[in-house]
Amino acid sequence: MEKNTRNKGAFKYRRGAAAAVILTAGAAMLSGCVAVEASKPASGAVVVSDAAQKEGTLTVVSSESVVVTPDMAEVVFGITTEDADAAACQQKNAEQLNGFVEYLKAQGISESSIMTSSFSLNPQYDWSGNTQRLIGYQMNTQVTVTDVAVEDVGSLLSNGVNEGANEIYSVSYFSSQYDTAYGDALAKAVDAAKAKGTVLAEASGKALGEVLNVEEYQDDQYGRYVSSSINMSRASGAVAEATMADMGVMPGEMDVEAVIRVEFALTDSQ
């Protein structure tokens, strides 16, 4: 039976790191403010603009973050073999690969989470003389393992070197709760925009009206992954075991940020 690798990642709210408010020309004149220009709102700044805005509206750019603890990982292993004969080199690689895949399955990793991501077979030359001399071949196969529970990563790294994998290229951590956390960050960003908009509207002698438009300012999904590279040179079994023994896994935390732009109508205060 396969292990259940889907664990809920804990997350907590973090106060928004940046916010900007743009008052329109109409609101500025009613409040007696002097219009100024700014190409980019600074953190926490209030910017009054006389251009590119509808009269009688207020636009707030708000950001909020949610801190997530990664609970899943992706590990990229490498299998490298060498031999004087190309066919023999390929055969060795295939045997180590098959043994490694069987080991992964025995750990509860499903076939759908195991992918041969790349492979290569290259000649090796001796350049010590005046002419190059072919001395053999080297084959490398990369195996990407996804949907690994964080608590299982250390064991896979430590034991994988004894099961055919003699290189480790990278470990990437992510959260299975990313989409939920991002939704929470969006909701909090909207609440923050309303709170700031209310204060600014009242300060300008107006009242905050209905929401006219909401834009998702950025969502490049870059924060979905928190990667850290772990490189291990090919080594004999004893050296590899000593190198990877008791490997600790510390995924840390990641910020899931939402940035929005909300346009409000301004009405006469009651």
Tab-separated table of N, CA, C and O in Angstrom, residues 131-220:
chain	number	residue	atom	x	y	z
A	131	THR	N	47.448	13.793	-29.146
A	131	THR	CA	46.170	13.543	-29.797
A	131	THR	C	45.181	12.974	-28.795
A	131	THR	O	45.581	12.354	-27.797
A	132	GLN	N	43.907	13.200	-29.042
A	132	GLN	CA	42.907	12.653	-28.138
A	132	GLN	C	42.754	11.153	-28.344
A	132	GLN	O	42.855	10.639	-29.457
A	133	ARG	N	42.511	10.462	-27.221
A	133	ARG	CA	42.374	9.012	-27.267
A	133	ARG	C	41.089	8.612	-26.558
A	133	ARG	O	40.879	8.976	-25.407
A	134	LEU	N	40.227	7.884	-27.250
A	134	LEU	CA	38.972	7.430	-26.665
A	134	LEU	C	39.268	6.377	-25.599
A	134	LEU	O	39.912	5.363	-25.881
A	135	ILE	N	38.789	6.633	-24.376
A	135	ILE	CA	39.054	5.686	-23.295
A	135	ILE	C	37.785	5.035	-22.756
A	135	ILE	O	37.855	4.137	-21.922
A	136	GLY	N	36.633	5.479	-23.194
A	136	GLY	CA	35.404	4.860	-22.720
A	136	GLY	C	34.206	5.775	-22.881
A	136	GLY	O	34.246	6.766	-23.622
A	137	TYR	N	33.147	5.439	-22.139
A	137	TYR	CA	31.886	6.178	-22.245
A	137	TYR	C	31.308	6.436	-20.853
A	137	TYR	O	31.564	5.682	-19.904
A	138	GLN	N	30.542	7.489	-20.771
A	138	GLN	CA	29.853	7.833	-19.521
A	138	GLN	C	28.386	8.090	-19.845
A	138	GLN	O	28.062	8.831	-20.774
A	139	MET	N	27.504	7.461	-19.055
A	139	MET	CA	26.070	7.669	-19.242
A	139	MET	C	25.471	8.218	-17.963
A	139	MET	O	25.810	7.772	-16.862
A	140	ASN	N	24.598	9.200	-18.132
A	140	ASN	CA	23.923	9.812	-16.988
A	140	ASN	C	22.419	9.814	-17.214
A	140	ASN	O	21.943	10.182	-18.284
A	141	THR	N	21.695	9.386	-16.198
A	141	THR	CA	20.232	9.413	-16.225
A	141	THR	C	19.735	10.179	-15.010
A	141	THR	O	20.190	9.927	-13.890
A	142	GLN	N	18.850	11.123	-15.229
A	142	GLN	CA	18.258	11.878	-14.125
A	142	GLN	C	16.853	11.371	-13.850
A	142	GLN	O	16.070	11.149	-14.783
A	143	VAL	N	16.558	11.188	-12.570
A	143	VAL	CA	15.250	10.703	-12.146
A	143	VAL	C	14.620	11.748	-11.225
A	143	VAL	O	15.189	12.085	-10.184
A	144	THR	N	13.477	12.271	-11.622
A	144	THR	CA	12.757	13.258	-10.813
A	144	THR	C	11.639	12.557	-10.045
A	144	THR	O	10.801	11.879	-10.641
A	145	VAL	N	11.667	12.723	-8.728
A	145	VAL	CA	10.668	12.096	-7.855
A	145	VAL	C	9.830	13.207	-7.236
A	145	VAL	O	10.355	14.079	-6.538
A	146	THR	N	8.530	13.195	-7.490
A	146	THR	CA	7.638	14.245	-7.007
A	146	THR	C	6.710	13.713	-5.917
A	146	THR	O	6.646	12.511	-5.657
A	147	ASP	N	5.973	14.637	-5.303
A	147	ASP	CA	4.971	14.300	-4.286
A	147	ASP	C	5.558	13.482	-3.145
A	147	ASP	O	4.973	12.492	-2.691
A	148	VAL	N	6.725	13.895	-2.680
A	148	VAL	CA	7.370	13.230	-1.552
A	148	VAL	C	7.035	14.009	-0.286
A	148	VAL	O	7.245	15.220	-0.213
A	149	ALA	N	6.520	13.313	0.722
A	149	ALA	CA	6.242	13.982	1.991
A	149	ALA	C	7.560	14.447	2.605
A	149	ALA	O	8.576	13.744	2.541
A	150	VAL	N	7.564	15.641	3.189
A	150	VAL	CA	8.788	16.218	3.728
A	150	VAL	C	9.464	15.280	4.721
A	150	VAL	O	10.694	15.150	4.733
A	151	GLU	N	8.677	14.605	5.542
A	151	GLU	CA	9.279	13.733	6.547
A	151	GLU	C	9.968	12.514	5.942
A	151	GLU	O	10.733	11.819	6.631
A	152	ASP	N	9.735	12.238	4.649
A	152	ASP	CA	10.366	11.095	3.991
A	152	ASP	C	11.598	11.484	3.183
A	152	ASP	O	12.321	10.601	2.694
A	153	VAL	N	11.843	12.776	3.005
A	153	VAL	CA	12.934	13.227	2.149
A	153	VAL	C	14.292	12.795	2.686
A	153	VAL	O	15.145	12.293	1.943
A	154	GLY	N	14.526	12.979	3.968
A	154	GLY	CA	15.819	12.625	4.554
A	154	GLY	C	16.178	11.175	4.328
A	154	GLY	O	17.320	10.833	3.991
A	155	SER	N	15.204	10.293	4.492
A	155	SER	CA	15.435	8.863	4.285
A	155	SER	C	15.756	8.559	2.831
A	155	SER	O	16.664	7.760	2.534
A	156	LEU	N	15.031	9.185	1.900
A	156	LEU	CA	15.293	8.946	0.485
A	156	LEU	C	16.694	9.409	0.098
A	156	LEU	O	17.396	8.740	-0.671
A	157	LEU	N	17.111	10.561	0.631
A	157	LEU	CA	18.442	11.079	0.323
A	157	LEU	C	19.527	10.183	0.893
A	157	LEU	O	20.540	9.902	0.245
A	158	SER	N	19.335	9.737	2.134
A	158	SER	CA	20.348	8.933	2.813
A	158	SER	C	20.467	7.537	2.225
A	158	SER	O	21.566	7.023	2.042
A	159	ASN	N	19.348	6.915	1.918
A	159	ASN	CA	19.355	5.526	1.457
A	159	ASN	C	19.418	5.379	-0.053
A	159	ASN	O	19.810	4.325	-0.559
A	160	GLY	N	19.039	6.436	-0.770
A	160	GLY	CA	19.029	6.346	-2.225
A	160	GLY	C	20.404	6.080	-2.810
A	160	GLY	O	20.532	5.425	-3.854
A	161	VAL	N	21.465	6.571	-2.153
A	161	VAL	CA	22.824	6.375	-2.666
A	161	VAL	C	23.254	4.921	-2.583
A	161	VAL	O	24.208	4.516	-3.244
A	162	ASN	N	22.593	4.144	-1.769
A	162	ASN	CA	22.908	2.718	-1.672
A	162	ASN	C	22.020	1.873	-2.566
A	162	ASN	O	22.144	0.644	-2.595
A	163	GLU	N	21.114	2.540	-3.279
A	163	GLU	CA	20.146	1.814	-4.107
A	163	GLU	C	20.268	2.171	-5.590
A	163	GLU	O	19.326	1.997	-6.345
A	164	GLY	N	21.420	2.694	-5.982
A	164	GLY	CA	21.657	2.944	-7.400
A	164	GLY	C	21.868	4.391	-7.777
A	164	GLY	O	22.484	4.690	-8.805
A	165	ALA	N	21.344	5.338	-6.995
A	165	ALA	CA	21.512	6.761	-7.314
A	165	ALA	C	22.829	7.252	-6.722
A	165	ALA	O	23.047	7.159	-5.517
A	166	ASN	N	23.736	7.741	-7.552
A	166	ASN	CA	25.020	8.230	-7.040
A	166	ASN	C	25.198	9.731	-7.187
A	166	ASN	O	26.268	10.266	-6.962
A	167	GLU	N	24.139	10.430	-7.550
A	167	GLU	CA	24.171	11.893	-7.593
A	167	GLU	C	22.815	12.436	-7.150
A	167	GLU	O	21.776	11.819	-7.395
A	168	ILE	N	22.847	13.600	-6.506
A	168	ILE	CA	21.622	14.312	-6.122
A	168	ILE	C	21.770	15.743	-6.624
A	168	ILE	O	22.725	16.433	-6.275
A	169	TYR	N	20.828	16.173	-7.455
A	169	TYR	CA	20.941	17.482	-8.077
A	169	TYR	C	20.204	18.579	-7.315
A	169	TYR	O	20.711	19.691	-7.183
A	170	SER	N	19.013	18.285	-6.845
A	170	SER	CA	18.263	19.350	-6.172
A	170	SER	C	17.126	18.779	-5.352
A	170	SER	O	16.654	17.664	-5.599
A	171	VAL	N	16.712	19.578	-4.363
A	171	VAL	CA	15.520	19.300	-3.569
A	171	VAL	C	14.684	20.568	-3.575
A	171	VAL	O	15.182	21.639	-3.226
A	172	SER	N	13.430	20.475	-4.002
A	172	SER	CA	12.536	21.631	-4.032
A	172	SER	C	11.347	21.361	-3.115
A	172	SER	O	10.709	20.309	-3.214
A	173	TYR	N	11.082	22.302	-2.220
A	173	TYR	CA	9.974	22.156	-1.276
A	173	TYR	C	8.786	22.996	-1.733
A	173	TYR	O	8.955	24.072	-2.307
A	174	PHE	N	7.596	22.513	-1.456
A	174	PHE	CA	6.400	23.282	-1.768
A	174	PHE	C	5.283	22.880	-0.815
A	174	PHE	O	5.431	21.944	-0.019
A	175	SER	N	4.195	23.606	-0.881
A	175	SER	CA	3.076	23.356	0.023
A	175	SER	C	1.853	22.883	-0.746
A	175	SER	O	1.468	23.479	-1.751
A	176	SER	N	1.240	21.827	-0.253
A	176	SER	CA	0.002	21.346	-0.853
A	176	SER	C	-1.152	22.291	-0.536
A	176	SER	O	-2.229	22.177	-1.121
A	177	GLN	N	-0.930	23.229	0.393
A	177	GLN	CA	-1.954	24.198	0.782
A	177	GLN	C	-1.737	25.568	0.144
A	177	GLN	O	-2.312	26.560	0.591
A	178	TYR	N	-0.912	25.619	-0.913
A	178	TYR	CA	-0.589	26.910	-1.511
A	178	TYR	C	-1.828	27.648	-1.996
A	178	TYR	O	-2.002	28.838	-1.719
A	179	ASP	N	-2.691	26.979	-2.740
A	179	ASP	CA	-3.866	27.645	-3.307
A	179	ASP	C	-4.790	28.183	-2.221
A	179	ASP	O	-5.343	29.283	-2.343
A	180	THR	N	-4.959	27.411	-1.142
A	180	THR	CA	-5.784	27.875	-0.024
A	180	THR	C	-5.163	29.100	0.625
A	180	THR	O	-5.846	30.087	0.939
A	181	ALA	N	-3.838	29.044	0.835
A	181	ALA	CA	-3.141	30.168	1.460
A	181	ALA	C	-3.203	31.408	0.577
A	181	ALA	O	-3.379	32.533	1.074
A	182	TYR	N	-3.078	31.223	-0.737
A	182	TYR	CA	-3.139	32.365	-1.640
A	182	TYR	C	-4.521	33.002	-1.620
A	182	TYR	O	-4.659	34.226	-1.654
A	183	GLY	N	-5.554	32.173	-1.534
A	183	GLY	CA	-6.910	32.709	-1.428
A	183	GLY	C	-7.092	33.514	-0.153
A	183	GLY	O	-7.738	34.571	-0.153
A	184	ASP	N	-6.513	33.028	0.948
A	184	ASP	CA	-6.595	33.768	2.208
A	184	ASP	C	-5.859	35.102	2.112
A	184	ASP	O	-6.315	36.123	2.630
A	185	ALA	N	-4.706	35.092	1.434
A	185	ALA	CA	-3.949	36.339	1.266
A	185	ALA	C	-4.731	37.342	0.421
A	185	ALA	O	-4.730	38.548	0.705
A	186	LEU	N	-5.411	36.858	-0.621
A	186	LEU	CA	-6.239	37.743	-1.441
A	186	LEU	C	-7.361	38.379	-0.617
A	186	LEU	O	-7.614	39.583	-0.718
A	187	ALA	N	-8.044	37.550	0.190
A	187	ALA	CA	-9.151	38.058	1.006
A	187	ALA	C	-8.657	39.107	1.994
A	187	ALA	O	-9.308	40.143	2.206
A	188	LYS	N	-7.515	38.852	2.617
A	188	LYS	CA	-6.975	39.811	3.574
A	188	LYS	C	-6.520	41.088	2.886
A	188	LYS	O	-6.615	42.179	3.451
A	189	ALA	N	-6.021	40.967	1.660
A	189	ALA	CA	-5.612	42.159	0.916
A	189	ALA	C	-6.812	43.034	0.590
A	189	ALA	O	-6.741	44.274	0.644
A	190	VAL	N	-7.943	42.416	0.269
A	190	VAL	CA	-9.171	43.178	0.008
A	190	VAL	C	-9.636	43.886	1.273
A	190	VAL	O	-10.013	45.071	1.243
A	191	ASP	N	-9.633	43.176	2.409
A	191	ASP	CA	-10.028	43.791	3.683
A	191	ASP	C	-9.130	44.964	4.027
A	191	ASP	O	-9.595	46.012	4.500
A	192	ALA	N	-7.820	44.790	3.795
A	192	ALA	CA	-6.874	45.866	4.094
A	192	ALA	C	-7.123	47.067	3.186
A	192	ALA	O	-7.040	48.224	3.627
A	193	ALA	N	-7.443	46.806	1.923
A	193	ALA	CA	-7.716	47.898	0.991
A	193	ALA	C	-8.949	48.681	1.433
A	193	ALA	O	-8.974	49.922	1.363
A	194	LYS	N	-9.999	47.984	1.890
A	194	LYS	CA	-11.207	48.664	2.364
A	194	LYS	C	-10.919	49.518	3.595
A	194	LYS	O	-11.400	50.653	3.713
A	195	ALA	N	-10.129	48.975	4.521
A	195	ALA	CA	-9.811	49.712	5.748
A	195	ALA	C	-9.020	50.977	5.433
A	195	ALA	O	-9.307	52.065	5.958
A	196	LYS	N	-8.026	50.854	4.584
A	196	LYS	CA	-7.209	52.009	4.227
A	196	LYS	C	-8.018	53.010	3.407
A	196	LYS	O	-7.876	54.235	3.579
A	197	GLY	N	-8.859	52.483	2.507
A	197	GLY	CA	-9.679	53.363	1.697
A	197	GLY	C	-10.657	54.170	2.536
A	197	GLY	O	-10.892	55.355	2.274
A	198	THR	N	-11.214	53.544	3.568
A	198	THR	CA	-12.158	54.250	4.452
A	198	THR	C	-11.482	55.415	5.153
A	198	THR	O	-12.021	56.535	5.232
A	199	VAL	N	-10.272	55.166	5.656
A	199	VAL	CA	-9.531	56.220	6.359
A	199	VAL	C	-9.207	57.368	5.415
A	199	VAL	O	-9.393	58.554	5.754
A	200	LEU	N	-8.742	57.046	4.222
A	200	LEU	CA	-8.365	58.099	3.270
A	200	LEU	C	-9.579	58.878	2.765
A	200	LEU	O	-9.507	60.090	2.555
A	201	ALA	N	-10.675	58.180	2.554
A	201	ALA	CA	-11.879	58.866	2.096
A	201	ALA	C	-12.370	59.842	3.150
A	201	ALA	O	-12.715	60.998	2.843
A	202	GLU	N	-12.418	59.402	4.405
A	202	GLU	CA	-12.859	60.276	5.491
A	202	GLU	C	-11.920	61.458	5.656
A	202	GLU	O	-12.349	62.584	5.940
A	203	ALA	N	-10.631	61.225	5.499
A	203	ALA	CA	-9.664	62.309	5.637
A	203	ALA	C	-9.825	63.358	4.542
A	203	ALA	O	-9.468	64.531	4.728
A	204	SER	N	-10.366	62.949	3.392
A	204	SER	CA	-10.576	63.895	2.293
A	204	SER	C	-11.979	64.485	2.293
A	204	SER	O	-12.377	65.161	1.348
A	205	GLY	N	-12.749	64.219	3.360
A	205	GLY	CA	-14.082	64.771	3.460
A	205	GLY	C	-15.125	64.018	2.643
A	205	GLY	O	-16.201	64.553	2.380
A	206	LYS	N	-14.820	62.802	2.264
A	206	LYS	CA	-15.748	61.996	1.477
A	206	LYS	C	-16.048	60.693	2.218
A	206	LYS	O	-15.519	60.433	3.300
A	207	ALA	N	-16.905	59.872	1.631
A	207	ALA	CA	-17.212	58.556	2.182
A	207	ALA	C	-16.861	57.503	1.139
A	207	ALA	O	-16.978	57.747	-0.071
A	208	LEU	N	-16.403	56.356	1.611
A	208	LEU	CA	-16.023	55.295	0.699
A	208	LEU	C	-17.279	54.636	0.130
A	208	LEU	O	-18.152	54.166	0.860
A	209	GLY	N	-17.375	54.595	-1.191
A	209	GLY	CA	-18.528	53.993	-1.851
A	209	GLY	C	-18.285	52.558	-2.265
A	209	GLY	O	-17.428	51.868	-1.706
A	210	GLU	N	-19.007	52.114	-3.265
A	210	GLU	CA	-18.920	50.729	-3.709
A	210	GLU	C	-17.613	50.452	-4.452
A	210	GLU	O	-16.953	51.371	-4.934
A	211	VAL	N	-17.286	49.169	-4.521
A	211	VAL	CA	-16.106	48.747	-5.265
A	211	VAL	C	-16.429	48.786	-6.756
A	211	VAL	O	-17.392	48.161	-7.215
A	212	LEU	N	-15.641	49.512	-7.519
A	212	LEU	CA	-15.854	49.630	-8.958
A	212	LEU	C	-15.052	48.605	-9.749
A	212	LEU	O	-15.485	48.148	-10.797
A	213	ASN	N	-13.883	48.253	-9.220
A	213	ASN	CA	-13.024	47.327	-9.953
A	213	ASN	C	-11.978	46.735	-9.007
A	213	ASN	O	-11.494	47.410	-8.109
A	214	VAL	N	-11.666	45.463	-9.211
A	214	VAL	CA	-10.605	44.802	-8.451
A	214	VAL	C	-9.682	44.106	-9.438
A	214	VAL	O	-10.141	43.352	-10.304
A	215	GLU	N	-8.380	44.368	-9.327
A	215	GLU	CA	-7.402	43.729	-10.199
A	215	GLU	C	-6.400	42.951	-9.360
A	215	GLU	O	-5.962	43.413	-8.310
A	216	GLU	N	-6.064	41.775	-9.854
A	216	GLU	CA	-4.990	40.994	-9.241
A	216	GLU	C	-3.691	41.542	-9.796
A	216	GLU	O	-3.386	41.362	-10.976
A	217	TYR	N	-2.938	42.211	-8.949
A	217	TYR	CA	-1.780	42.970	-9.412
A	217	TYR	C	-0.668	42.072	-9.909
A	217	TYR	O	0.017	42.374	-10.851
A	218	GLN	N	-0.441	40.927	-9.243
A	218	GLN	CA	0.565	39.972	-9.671
A	218	GLN	C	0.202	38.585	-9.151
A	218	GLN	O	-0.271	38.422	-8.048
A	219	ASP	N	0.447	37.596	-9.982
A	219	ASP	CA	0.266	36.201	-9.582
A	219	ASP	C	1.108	35.339	-10.502
A	219	ASP	O	0.600	34.616	-11.347
A	220	ASP	N	2.452	35.426	-10.355
A	220	ASP	CA	3.349	34.678	-11.227
A	220	ASP	C	3.657	33.287	-10.702
A	220	ASP	O	4.400	32.532	-11.333
